[in-house]
GROMACS .gro file of N, CA and C in nm:
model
  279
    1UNK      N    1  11.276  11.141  16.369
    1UNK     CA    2  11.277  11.070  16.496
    1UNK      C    3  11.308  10.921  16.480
    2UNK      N    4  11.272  10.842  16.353
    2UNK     CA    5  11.278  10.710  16.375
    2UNK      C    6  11.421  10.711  16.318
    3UNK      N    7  11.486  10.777  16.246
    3UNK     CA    8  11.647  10.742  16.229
    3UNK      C    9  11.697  10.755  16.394
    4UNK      N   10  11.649  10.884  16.474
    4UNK     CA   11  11.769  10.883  16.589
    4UNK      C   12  11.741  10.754  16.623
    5UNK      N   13  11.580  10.692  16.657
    5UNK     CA   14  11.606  10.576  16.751
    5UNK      C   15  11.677  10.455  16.682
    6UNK      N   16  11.686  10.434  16.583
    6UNK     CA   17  11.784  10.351  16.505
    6UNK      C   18  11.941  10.363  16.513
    7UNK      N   19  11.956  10.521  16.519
    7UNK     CA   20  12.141  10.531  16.545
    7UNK      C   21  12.133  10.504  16.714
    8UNK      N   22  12.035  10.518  16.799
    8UNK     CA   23  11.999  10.466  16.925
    8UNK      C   24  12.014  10.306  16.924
    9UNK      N   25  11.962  10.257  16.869
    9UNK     CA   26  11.959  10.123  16.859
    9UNK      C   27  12.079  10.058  16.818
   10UNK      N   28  12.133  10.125  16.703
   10UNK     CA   29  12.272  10.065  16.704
   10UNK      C   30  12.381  10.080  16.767
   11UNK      N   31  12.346  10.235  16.871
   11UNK     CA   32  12.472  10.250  16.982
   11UNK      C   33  12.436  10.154  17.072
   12UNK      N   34  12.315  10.128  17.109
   12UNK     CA   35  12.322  10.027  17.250
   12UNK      C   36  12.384   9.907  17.223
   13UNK      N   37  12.324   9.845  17.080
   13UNK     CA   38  12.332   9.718  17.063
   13UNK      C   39  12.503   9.675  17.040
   14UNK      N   40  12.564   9.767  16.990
   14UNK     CA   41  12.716   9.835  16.995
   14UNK      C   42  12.805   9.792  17.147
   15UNK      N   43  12.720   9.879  17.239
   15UNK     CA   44  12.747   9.863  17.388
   15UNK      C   45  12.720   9.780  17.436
   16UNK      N   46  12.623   9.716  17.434
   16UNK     CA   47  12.611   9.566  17.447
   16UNK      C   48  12.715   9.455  17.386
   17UNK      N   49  12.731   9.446  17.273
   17UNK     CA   50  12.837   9.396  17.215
   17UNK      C   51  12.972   9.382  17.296
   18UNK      N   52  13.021   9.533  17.339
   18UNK     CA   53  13.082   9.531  17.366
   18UNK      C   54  13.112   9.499  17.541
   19UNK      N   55  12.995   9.545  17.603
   19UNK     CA   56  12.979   9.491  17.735
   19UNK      C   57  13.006   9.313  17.746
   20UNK      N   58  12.988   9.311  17.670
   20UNK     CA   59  12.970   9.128  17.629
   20UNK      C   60  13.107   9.054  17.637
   21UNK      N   61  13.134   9.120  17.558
   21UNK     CA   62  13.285   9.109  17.527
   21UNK      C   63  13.399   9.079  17.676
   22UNK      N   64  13.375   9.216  17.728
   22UNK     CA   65  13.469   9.216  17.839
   22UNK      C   66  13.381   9.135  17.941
   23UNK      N   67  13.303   9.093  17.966
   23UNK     CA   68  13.219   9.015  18.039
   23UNK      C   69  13.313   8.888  18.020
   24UNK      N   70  13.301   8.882  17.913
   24UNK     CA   71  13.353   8.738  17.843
   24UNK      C   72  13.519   8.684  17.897
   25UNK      N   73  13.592   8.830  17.842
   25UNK     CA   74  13.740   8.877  17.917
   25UNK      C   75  13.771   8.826  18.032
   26UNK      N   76  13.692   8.897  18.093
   26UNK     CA   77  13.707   8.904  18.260
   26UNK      C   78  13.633   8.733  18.325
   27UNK      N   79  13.538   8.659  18.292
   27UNK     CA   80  13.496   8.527  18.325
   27UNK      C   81  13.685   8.470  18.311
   28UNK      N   82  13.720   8.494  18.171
   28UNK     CA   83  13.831   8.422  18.112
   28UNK      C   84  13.929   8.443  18.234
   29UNK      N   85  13.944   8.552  18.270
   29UNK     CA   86  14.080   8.582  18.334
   29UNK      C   87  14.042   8.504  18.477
   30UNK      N   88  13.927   8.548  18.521
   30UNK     CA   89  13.885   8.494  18.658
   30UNK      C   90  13.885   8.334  18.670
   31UNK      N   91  13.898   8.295  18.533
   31UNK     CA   92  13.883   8.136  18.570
   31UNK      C   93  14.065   8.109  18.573
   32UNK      N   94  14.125   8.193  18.479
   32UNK     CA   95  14.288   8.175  18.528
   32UNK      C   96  14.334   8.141  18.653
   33UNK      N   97  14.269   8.308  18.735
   33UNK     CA   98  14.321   8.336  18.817
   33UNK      C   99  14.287   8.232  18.922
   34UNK      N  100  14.193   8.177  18.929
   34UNK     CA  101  14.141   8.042  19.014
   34UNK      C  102  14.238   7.922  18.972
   35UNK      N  103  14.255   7.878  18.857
   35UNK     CA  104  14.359   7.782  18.835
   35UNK      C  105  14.469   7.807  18.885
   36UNK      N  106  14.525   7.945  18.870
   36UNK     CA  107  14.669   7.924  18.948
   36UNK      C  108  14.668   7.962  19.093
   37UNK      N  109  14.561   8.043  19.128
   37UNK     CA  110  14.527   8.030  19.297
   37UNK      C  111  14.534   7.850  19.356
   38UNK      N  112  14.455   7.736  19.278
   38UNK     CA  113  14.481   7.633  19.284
   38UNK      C  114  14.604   7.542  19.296
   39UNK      N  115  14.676   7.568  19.214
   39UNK     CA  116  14.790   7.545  19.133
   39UNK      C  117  14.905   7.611  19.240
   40UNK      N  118  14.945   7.704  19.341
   40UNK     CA  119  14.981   7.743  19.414
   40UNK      C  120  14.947   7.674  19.576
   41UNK      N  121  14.822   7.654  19.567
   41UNK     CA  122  14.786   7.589  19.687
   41UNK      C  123  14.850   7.382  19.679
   42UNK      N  124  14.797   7.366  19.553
   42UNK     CA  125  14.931   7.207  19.545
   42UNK      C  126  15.016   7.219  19.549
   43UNK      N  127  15.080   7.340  19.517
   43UNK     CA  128  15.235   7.352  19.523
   43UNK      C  129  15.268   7.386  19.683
   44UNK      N  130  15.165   7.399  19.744
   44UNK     CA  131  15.236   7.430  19.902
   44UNK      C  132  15.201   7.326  19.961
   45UNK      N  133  15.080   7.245  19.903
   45UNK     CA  134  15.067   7.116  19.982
   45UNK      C  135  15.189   7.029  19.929
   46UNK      N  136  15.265   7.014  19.854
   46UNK     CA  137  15.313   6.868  19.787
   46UNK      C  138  15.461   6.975  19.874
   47UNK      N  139  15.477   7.086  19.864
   47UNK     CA  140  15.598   7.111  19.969
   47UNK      C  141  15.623   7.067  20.114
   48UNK      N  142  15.532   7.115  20.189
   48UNK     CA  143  15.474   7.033  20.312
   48UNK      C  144  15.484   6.916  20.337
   49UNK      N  145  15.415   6.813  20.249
   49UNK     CA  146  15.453   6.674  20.224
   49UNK      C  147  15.602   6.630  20.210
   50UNK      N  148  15.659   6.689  20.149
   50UNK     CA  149  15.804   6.690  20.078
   50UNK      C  150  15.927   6.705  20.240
   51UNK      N  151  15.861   6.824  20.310
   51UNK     CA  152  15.922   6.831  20.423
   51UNK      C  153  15.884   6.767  20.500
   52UNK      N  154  15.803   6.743  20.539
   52UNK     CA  155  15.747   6.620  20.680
   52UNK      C  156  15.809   6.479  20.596
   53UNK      N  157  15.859   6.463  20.474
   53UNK     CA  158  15.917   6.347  20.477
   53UNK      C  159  16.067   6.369  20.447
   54UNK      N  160  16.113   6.441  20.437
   54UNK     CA  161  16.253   6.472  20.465
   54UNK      C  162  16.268   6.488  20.654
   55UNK      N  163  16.191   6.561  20.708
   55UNK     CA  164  16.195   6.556  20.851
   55UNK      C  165  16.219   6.405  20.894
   56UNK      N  166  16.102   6.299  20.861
   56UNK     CA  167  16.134   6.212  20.890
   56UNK      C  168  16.251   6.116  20.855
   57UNK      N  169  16.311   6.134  20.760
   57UNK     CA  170  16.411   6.073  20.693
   57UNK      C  171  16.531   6.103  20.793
   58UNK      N  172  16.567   6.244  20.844
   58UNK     CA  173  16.658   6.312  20.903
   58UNK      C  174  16.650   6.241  21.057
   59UNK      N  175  16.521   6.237  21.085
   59UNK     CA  176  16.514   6.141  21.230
   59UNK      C  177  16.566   6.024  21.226
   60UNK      N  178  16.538   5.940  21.133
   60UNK     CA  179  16.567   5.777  21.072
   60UNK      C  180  16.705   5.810  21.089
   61UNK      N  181  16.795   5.867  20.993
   61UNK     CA  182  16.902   5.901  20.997
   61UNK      C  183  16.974   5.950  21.135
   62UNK      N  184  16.909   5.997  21.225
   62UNK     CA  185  17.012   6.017  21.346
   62UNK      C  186  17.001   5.899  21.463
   63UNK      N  187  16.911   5.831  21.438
   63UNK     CA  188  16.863   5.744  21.508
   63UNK      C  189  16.966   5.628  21.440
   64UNK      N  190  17.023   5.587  21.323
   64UNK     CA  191  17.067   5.490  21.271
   64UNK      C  192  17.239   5.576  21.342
   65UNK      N  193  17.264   5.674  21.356
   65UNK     CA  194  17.351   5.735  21.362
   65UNK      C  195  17.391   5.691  21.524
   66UNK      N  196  17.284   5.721  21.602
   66UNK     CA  197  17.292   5.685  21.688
   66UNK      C  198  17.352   5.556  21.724
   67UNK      N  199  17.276   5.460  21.642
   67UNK     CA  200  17.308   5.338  21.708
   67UNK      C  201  17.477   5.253  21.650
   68UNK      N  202  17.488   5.393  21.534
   68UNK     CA  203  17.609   5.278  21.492
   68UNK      C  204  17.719   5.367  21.579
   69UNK      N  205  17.705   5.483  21.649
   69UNK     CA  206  17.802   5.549  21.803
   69UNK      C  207  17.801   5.448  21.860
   70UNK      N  208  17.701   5.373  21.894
   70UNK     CA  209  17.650   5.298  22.018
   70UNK      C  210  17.751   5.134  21.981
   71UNK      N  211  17.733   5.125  21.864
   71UNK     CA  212  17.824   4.983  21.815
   71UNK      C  213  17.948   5.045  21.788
   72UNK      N  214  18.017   5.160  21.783
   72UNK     CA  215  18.111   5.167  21.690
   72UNK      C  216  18.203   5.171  21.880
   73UNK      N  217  18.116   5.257  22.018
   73UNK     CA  218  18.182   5.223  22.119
   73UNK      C  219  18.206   5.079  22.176
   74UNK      N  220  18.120   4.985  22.158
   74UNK     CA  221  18.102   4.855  22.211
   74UNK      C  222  18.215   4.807  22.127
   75UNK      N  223  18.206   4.791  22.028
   75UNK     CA  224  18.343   4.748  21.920
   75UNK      C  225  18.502   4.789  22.010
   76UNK      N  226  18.481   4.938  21.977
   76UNK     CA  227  18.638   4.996  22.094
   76UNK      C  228  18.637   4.941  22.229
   77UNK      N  229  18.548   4.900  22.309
   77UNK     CA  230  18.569   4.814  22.409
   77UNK      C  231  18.649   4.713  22.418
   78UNK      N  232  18.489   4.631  22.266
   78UNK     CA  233  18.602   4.481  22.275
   78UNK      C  234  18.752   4.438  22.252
   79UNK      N  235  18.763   4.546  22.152
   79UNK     CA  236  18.909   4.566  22.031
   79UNK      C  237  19.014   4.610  22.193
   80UNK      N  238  18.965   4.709  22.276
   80UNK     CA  239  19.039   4.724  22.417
   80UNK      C  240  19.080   4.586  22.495
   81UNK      N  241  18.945   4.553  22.539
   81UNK     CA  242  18.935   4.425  22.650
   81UNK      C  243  19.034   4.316  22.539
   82UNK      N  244  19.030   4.281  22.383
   82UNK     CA  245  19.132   4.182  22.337
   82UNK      C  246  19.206   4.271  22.331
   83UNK      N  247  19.315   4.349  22.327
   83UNK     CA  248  19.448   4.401  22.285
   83UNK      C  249  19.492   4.331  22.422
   84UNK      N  250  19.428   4.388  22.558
   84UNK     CA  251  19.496   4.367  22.676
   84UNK      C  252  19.509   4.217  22.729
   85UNK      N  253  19.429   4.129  22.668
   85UNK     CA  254  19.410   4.031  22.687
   85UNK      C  255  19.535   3.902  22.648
   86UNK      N  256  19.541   4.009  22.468
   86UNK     CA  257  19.687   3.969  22.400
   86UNK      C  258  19.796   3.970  22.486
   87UNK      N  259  19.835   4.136  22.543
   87UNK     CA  260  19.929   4.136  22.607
   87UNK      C  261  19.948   4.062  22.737
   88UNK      N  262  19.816   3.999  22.749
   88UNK     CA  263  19.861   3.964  22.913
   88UNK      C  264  19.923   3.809  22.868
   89UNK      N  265  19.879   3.747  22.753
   89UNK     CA  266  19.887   3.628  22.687
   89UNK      C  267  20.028   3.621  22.666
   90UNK      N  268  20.074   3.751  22.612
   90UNK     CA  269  20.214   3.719  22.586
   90UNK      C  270  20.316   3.735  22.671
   91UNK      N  271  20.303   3.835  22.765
   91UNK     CA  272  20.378   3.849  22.875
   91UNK      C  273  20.344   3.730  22.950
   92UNK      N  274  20.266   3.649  22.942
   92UNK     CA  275  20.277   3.532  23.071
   92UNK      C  276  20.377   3.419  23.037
   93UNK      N  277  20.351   3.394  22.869
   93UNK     CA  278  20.482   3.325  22.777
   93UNK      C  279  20.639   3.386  22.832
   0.00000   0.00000   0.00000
């Protein structure tokens, strides 16, 4: 009887061992899997960021766009109002 509880004793302590082990495994993997659960979540924040400032850049940009339509017509005005101005200059000669 006292050998079985000894080959008893060394299967548990065996299983234990080995329970241990994958205990150990699995903490390991679970702390991975949290780093790159992390690591995924910065990567969607710093994307986000990335686009709300390209959005804004694209506004800046149509707005500058805008205004040089806005000068580039005032210009064709003036360049109009002097051409005709020329001609009236020279036809009065």
């Amino acid at each position: 009887f006292p050998a079985e509880i000894s080959e008893f004793q060394r299967t548990v302590g065996g299983l234990i061992e080995l329970v241990d082990q994958l205990a150990k495994a699995a903490e390991s993997e679970k702390m991975k899997a949290i780093g790159a659960r992390n690591l995924l979540k910065s990567m969607a924040k710093q994307r986000e960021a990335q686009e709300q400032q390209l959005q804004a850049l694209i506004a800046e940009k149509k707005m500058q766009l805008e205004r040089y339509r806005i000068e580039y017509e005032t210009l064709c005005k003036i360049e109009a109002d002097q051409n005709e101005f020329i001609d009236q200059f020279i036809f009065q000669k």
